[in-house]
Amino acid sequence: MSIEARLTEKGITLPDAPAPAANYVPYVQSGNLIYVSGQISSDENGLITGKLGDSMEVEAGAAAARRCGLALIAQLRAATGSLDKVKRVVKLTGFVNSTPDFTDQPKVINGCSDLMVEVFGEAGAHARAAVSAPSLPMGVAVEIEAIFEVE
């Protein structure tokens, strides 16, 4: 089954690939790797802001991370023209806007990791880092960058 067909079957709609918010490009391809710039948590209502361990619960943080994942996949489709060219999700690096004593960063970033496996199957399993940050751009709850291998 094609990736596009899997998205349709699962009822997953990708957003438009977000435009860069500063002086960078949304992705760079080097050889067979595509590096997608950090995608911040947002949805059709705008930015998803908050601080884990204070104004936001883990479940809401994981939902915000899933939205970052949707934006990553949208950027990937813009870069490749077809998600069927994706061979593997290589690595995710997730940043969680959280209080100093918050320790559930992995549970938050699972929102994106679970999406990658849901969309790409076994090729969605990846290496990962999940770290805290005292703040993120525009007060967003989560930012995630990714590396993908393509044909």
PDB file of C-alpha atoms in Angstrom:
ATOM      1  CA  MET A   1       0.000   0.000   0.000  1.00  0.00           C
ATOM      2  CA  SER A   2       1.318   3.457  -0.868  1.00  0.00           C
ATOM      3  CA  ILE A   3       1.952   5.930   1.920  1.00  0.00           C
ATOM      4  CA  GLU A   4      -0.640   8.311   0.459  1.00  0.00           C
ATOM      5  CA  ALA A   5      -3.216   5.475   0.487  1.00  0.00           C
ATOM      6  CA  ARG A   6      -2.281   4.656   4.090  1.00  0.00           C
ATOM      7  CA  LEU A   7      -2.838   8.293   5.083  1.00  0.00           C
ATOM      8  CA  THR A   8      -6.283   8.211   3.472  1.00  0.00           C
ATOM      9  CA  GLU A   9      -7.147   4.859   5.056  1.00  0.00           C
ATOM     10  CA  LYS A  10      -6.205   6.145   8.506  1.00  0.00           C
ATOM     11  CA  GLY A  11      -8.015   9.464   8.012  1.00  0.00           C
ATOM     12  CA  ILE A  12      -4.799  11.467   8.371  1.00  0.00           C
ATOM     13  CA  THR A  13      -4.803  14.825   6.609  1.00  0.00           C
ATOM     14  CA  LEU A  14      -1.503  16.621   6.253  1.00  0.00           C
ATOM     15  CA  PRO A  15      -1.360  20.386   6.660  1.00  0.00           C
ATOM     16  CA  ASP A  16       0.284  22.551   4.024  1.00  0.00           C
ATOM     17  CA  ALA A  17       4.051  22.539   4.495  1.00  0.00           C
ATOM     18  CA  PRO A  18       4.680  25.533   6.792  1.00  0.00           C
ATOM     19  CA  ALA A  19       6.798  28.404   5.506  1.00  0.00           C
ATOM     20  CA  PRO A  20       9.989  29.149   7.457  1.00  0.00           C
ATOM     21  CA  ALA A  21       9.541  31.637  10.296  1.00  0.00           C
ATOM     22  CA  ALA A  22      13.089  33.043  10.082  1.00  0.00           C
ATOM     23  CA  ASN A  23      16.286  32.874   7.995  1.00  0.00           C
ATOM     24  CA  TYR A  24      16.461  29.159   7.135  1.00  0.00           C
ATOM     25  CA  VAL A  25      15.054  26.696   4.620  1.00  0.00           C
ATOM     26  CA  PRO A  26      12.400  24.117   5.545  1.00  0.00           C
ATOM     27  CA  TYR A  27      14.546  21.173   4.419  1.00  0.00           C
ATOM     28  CA  VAL A  28      17.884  20.283   2.866  1.00  0.00           C
ATOM     29  CA  GLN A  29      18.686  17.164   0.887  1.00  0.00           C
ATOM     30  CA  SER A  30      22.220  15.801   1.009  1.00  0.00           C
ATOM     31  CA  GLY A  31      22.652  12.560  -0.885  1.00  0.00           C
ATOM     32  CA  ASN A  32      19.800  10.280   0.076  1.00  0.00           C
ATOM     33  CA  LEU A  33      19.077  12.068   3.368  1.00  0.00           C
ATOM     34  CA  ILE A  34      16.550  14.849   3.867  1.00  0.00           C
ATOM     35  CA  TYR A  35      17.000  17.030   6.937  1.00  0.00           C
ATOM     36  CA  VAL A  36      13.743  18.737   7.888  1.00  0.00           C
ATOM     37  CA  SER A  37      14.044  21.875   9.999  1.00  0.00           C
ATOM     38  CA  GLY A  38      12.325  21.970  13.363  1.00  0.00           C
ATOM     39  CA  GLN A  39       8.557  22.102  13.069  1.00  0.00           C
ATOM     40  CA  ILE A  40       6.714  23.843  15.882  1.00  0.00           C
ATOM     41  CA  SER A  41       3.429  22.737  17.395  1.00  0.00           C
ATOM     42  CA  SER A  42       0.466  24.284  15.615  1.00  0.00           C
ATOM     43  CA  ASP A  43      -2.923  23.306  14.274  1.00  0.00           C
ATOM     44  CA  GLU A  44      -5.724  24.879  12.250  1.00  0.00           C
ATOM     45  CA  ASN A  45      -6.353  27.293  15.163  1.00  0.00           C
ATOM     46  CA  GLY A  46      -2.758  28.546  15.327  1.00  0.00           C
ATOM     47  CA  LEU A  47       0.169  27.877  17.626  1.00  0.00           C
ATOM     48  CA  ILE A  48      -0.086  25.262  20.362  1.00  0.00           C
ATOM     49  CA  THR A  49       1.582  26.967  23.283  1.00  0.00           C
ATOM     50  CA  GLY A  50       2.211  25.928  26.851  1.00  0.00           C
ATOM     51  CA  LYS A  51       4.767  24.608  29.297  1.00  0.00           C
ATOM     52  CA  LEU A  52       4.762  20.935  30.247  1.00  0.00           C
ATOM     53  CA  GLY A  53       4.766  20.473  33.995  1.00  0.00           C
ATOM     54  CA  ASP A  54       2.957  23.792  34.432  1.00  0.00           C
ATOM     55  CA  SER A  55       0.117  24.817  32.086  1.00  0.00           C
ATOM     56  CA  MET A  56       0.028  21.651  29.953  1.00  0.00           C
ATOM     57  CA  GLU A  57      -0.477  17.947  30.669  1.00  0.00           C
ATOM     58  CA  VAL A  58       1.515  15.126  29.040  1.00  0.00           C
ATOM     59  CA  GLU A  59      -1.424  14.032  26.834  1.00  0.00           C
ATOM     60  CA  ALA A  60      -1.798  17.543  25.412  1.00  0.00           C
ATOM     61  CA  GLY A  61       1.961  17.688  24.862  1.00  0.00           C
ATOM     62  CA  ALA A  62       1.862  14.378  22.974  1.00  0.00           C
ATOM     63  CA  ALA A  63      -0.969  15.743  20.803  1.00  0.00           C
ATOM     64  CA  ALA A  64       1.174  18.824  20.093  1.00  0.00           C
ATOM     65  CA  ALA A  65       4.091  16.530  19.160  1.00  0.00           C
ATOM     66  CA  ARG A  66       1.821  14.632  16.755  1.00  0.00           C
ATOM     67  CA  ARG A  67       1.011  17.948  15.074  1.00  0.00           C
ATOM     68  CA  CYS A  68       4.757  18.568  14.690  1.00  0.00           C
ATOM     69  CA  GLY A  69       4.981  15.141  13.065  1.00  0.00           C
ATOM     70  CA  LEU A  70       2.246  16.005  10.580  1.00  0.00           C
ATOM     71  CA  ALA A  71       4.180  19.157   9.624  1.00  0.00           C
ATOM     72  CA  LEU A  72       7.399  17.123   9.258  1.00  0.00           C
ATOM     73  CA  ILE A  73       5.648  14.720   6.884  1.00  0.00           C
ATOM     74  CA  ALA A  74       4.157  17.653   4.952  1.00  0.00           C
ATOM     75  CA  GLN A  75       7.654  19.112   4.518  1.00  0.00           C
ATOM     76  CA  LEU A  76       8.922  15.711   3.448  1.00  0.00           C
ATOM     77  CA  ARG A  77       6.207  15.445   0.793  1.00  0.00           C
ATOM     78  CA  ALA A  78       7.120  18.951  -0.430  1.00  0.00           C
ATOM     79  CA  ALA A  79      10.771  17.884  -0.651  1.00  0.00           C
ATOM     80  CA  THR A  80      10.193  14.583  -2.465  1.00  0.00           C
ATOM     81  CA  GLY A  81       6.953  15.062  -4.368  1.00  0.00           C
ATOM     82  CA  SER A  82       5.877  11.605  -3.142  1.00  0.00           C
ATOM     83  CA  LEU A  83       6.003  10.009   0.276  1.00  0.00           C
ATOM     84  CA  ASP A  84       6.500   6.656  -1.450  1.00  0.00           C
ATOM     85  CA  LYS A  85      10.146   7.685  -1.985  1.00  0.00           C
ATOM     86  CA  VAL A  86      10.743   7.470   1.773  1.00  0.00           C
ATOM     87  CA  LYS A  87      12.883   4.474   2.750  1.00  0.00           C
ATOM     88  CA  ARG A  88      13.200   5.193   6.469  1.00  0.00           C
ATOM     89  CA  VAL A  89      12.654   7.676   9.257  1.00  0.00           C
ATOM     90  CA  VAL A  90      16.241   7.920  10.505  1.00  0.00           C
ATOM     91  CA  LYS A  91      16.057  10.238  13.525  1.00  0.00           C
ATOM     92  CA  LEU A  92      13.819  12.642  15.405  1.00  0.00           C
ATOM     93  CA  THR A  93      15.067  15.293  17.800  1.00  0.00           C
ATOM     94  CA  GLY A  94      12.297  16.627  20.008  1.00  0.00           C
ATOM     95  CA  PHE A  95      12.347  19.695  22.214  1.00  0.00           C
ATOM     96  CA  VAL A  96       9.755  20.075  24.980  1.00  0.00           C
ATOM     97  CA  ASN A  97       8.988  23.443  26.567  1.00  0.00           C
ATOM     98  CA  SER A  98       8.917  22.385  30.197  1.00  0.00           C
ATOM     99  CA  THR A  99       9.618  23.192  33.802  1.00  0.00           C
ATOM    100  CA  PRO A 100      13.021  22.193  35.223  1.00  0.00           C
ATOM    101  CA  ASP A 101      11.556  19.251  37.162  1.00  0.00           C
ATOM    102  CA  PHE A 102       9.529  17.797  34.254  1.00  0.00           C
ATOM    103  CA  THR A 103      10.828  14.318  33.297  1.00  0.00           C
ATOM    104  CA  ASP A 104       8.266  12.910  30.842  1.00  0.00           C
ATOM    105  CA  GLN A 105       9.841  14.283  27.649  1.00  0.00           C
ATOM    106  CA  PRO A 106       9.842  10.787  26.058  1.00  0.00           C
ATOM    107  CA  LYS A 107       6.081  10.444  26.621  1.00  0.00           C
ATOM    108  CA  VAL A 108       5.508  13.806  24.940  1.00  0.00           C
ATOM    109  CA  ILE A 109       7.678  13.064  21.893  1.00  0.00           C
ATOM    110  CA  ASN A 110       5.988   9.662  21.555  1.00  0.00           C
ATOM    111  CA  GLY A 111       3.140  11.633  19.973  1.00  0.00           C
ATOM    112  CA  CYS A 112       5.382  12.155  16.946  1.00  0.00           C
ATOM    113  CA  SER A 113       7.169   8.800  17.109  1.00  0.00           C
ATOM    114  CA  ASP A 114       3.882   6.900  17.170  1.00  0.00           C
ATOM    115  CA  LEU A 115       2.706   8.855  14.115  1.00  0.00           C
ATOM    116  CA  MET A 116       5.859   7.960  12.166  1.00  0.00           C
ATOM    117  CA  VAL A 117       5.298   4.243  12.781  1.00  0.00           C
ATOM    118  CA  GLU A 118       1.586   4.597  12.006  1.00  0.00           C
ATOM    119  CA  VAL A 119       2.345   6.246   8.650  1.00  0.00           C
ATOM    120  CA  PHE A 120       5.555   4.492   7.544  1.00  0.00           C
ATOM    121  CA  GLY A 121       5.205   1.111   9.263  1.00  0.00           C
ATOM    122  CA  GLU A 122       8.501  -0.595  10.153  1.00  0.00           C
ATOM    123  CA  ALA A 123      10.380   2.090   8.204  1.00  0.00           C
ATOM    124  CA  GLY A 124       9.002   4.589  10.721  1.00  0.00           C
ATOM    125  CA  ALA A 125      11.039   3.157  13.620  1.00  0.00           C
ATOM    126  CA  HIS A 126      13.841   5.632  14.313  1.00  0.00           C
ATOM    127  CA  ALA A 127      16.602   6.845  16.586  1.00  0.00           C
ATOM    128  CA  ARG A 128      15.537   9.738  18.792  1.00  0.00           C
ATOM    129  CA  ALA A 129      16.371  12.385  21.348  1.00  0.00           C
ATOM    130  CA  ALA A 130      13.749  13.974  23.613  1.00  0.00           C
ATOM    131  CA  VAL A 131      14.981  16.923  25.653  1.00  0.00           C
ATOM    132  CA  SER A 132      13.618  19.816  27.665  1.00  0.00           C
ATOM    133  CA  ALA A 133      14.045  23.473  26.878  1.00  0.00           C
ATOM    134  CA  PRO A 134      13.256  26.362  29.231  1.00  0.00           C
ATOM    135  CA  SER A 135      11.407  28.057  26.357  1.00  0.00           C
ATOM    136  CA  LEU A 136      10.728  27.526  22.656  1.00  0.00           C
ATOM    137  CA  PRO A 137      10.025  29.974  19.828  1.00  0.00           C
ATOM    138  CA  MET A 138       6.781  31.924  20.265  1.00  0.00           C
ATOM    139  CA  GLY A 139       6.014  29.944  23.430  1.00  0.00           C
ATOM    140  CA  VAL A 140       5.137  26.729  21.583  1.00  0.00           C
ATOM    141  CA  ALA A 141       4.934  23.526  23.585  1.00  0.00           C
ATOM    142  CA  VAL A 142       6.982  21.305  21.250  1.00  0.00           C
ATOM    143  CA  GLU A 143       9.453  21.551  18.356  1.00  0.00           C
ATOM    144  CA  ILE A 144      10.731  18.518  16.446  1.00  0.00           C
ATOM    145  CA  GLU A 145      13.284  18.142  13.646  1.00  0.00           C
ATOM    146  CA  ALA A 146      13.845  15.007  11.580  1.00  0.00           C
ATOM    147  CA  ILE A 147      16.149  13.148   9.223  1.00  0.00           C
ATOM    148  CA  PHE A 148      14.655  10.891   6.542  1.00  0.00           C
ATOM    149  CA  GLU A 149      16.274   8.508   4.054  1.00  0.00           C
ATOM    150  CA  VAL A 150      14.809   8.551   0.548  1.00  0.00           C
ATOM    151  CA  GLU A 151      15.344   6.697  -2.708  1.00  0.00           C
TER     152      GLU A 151
END
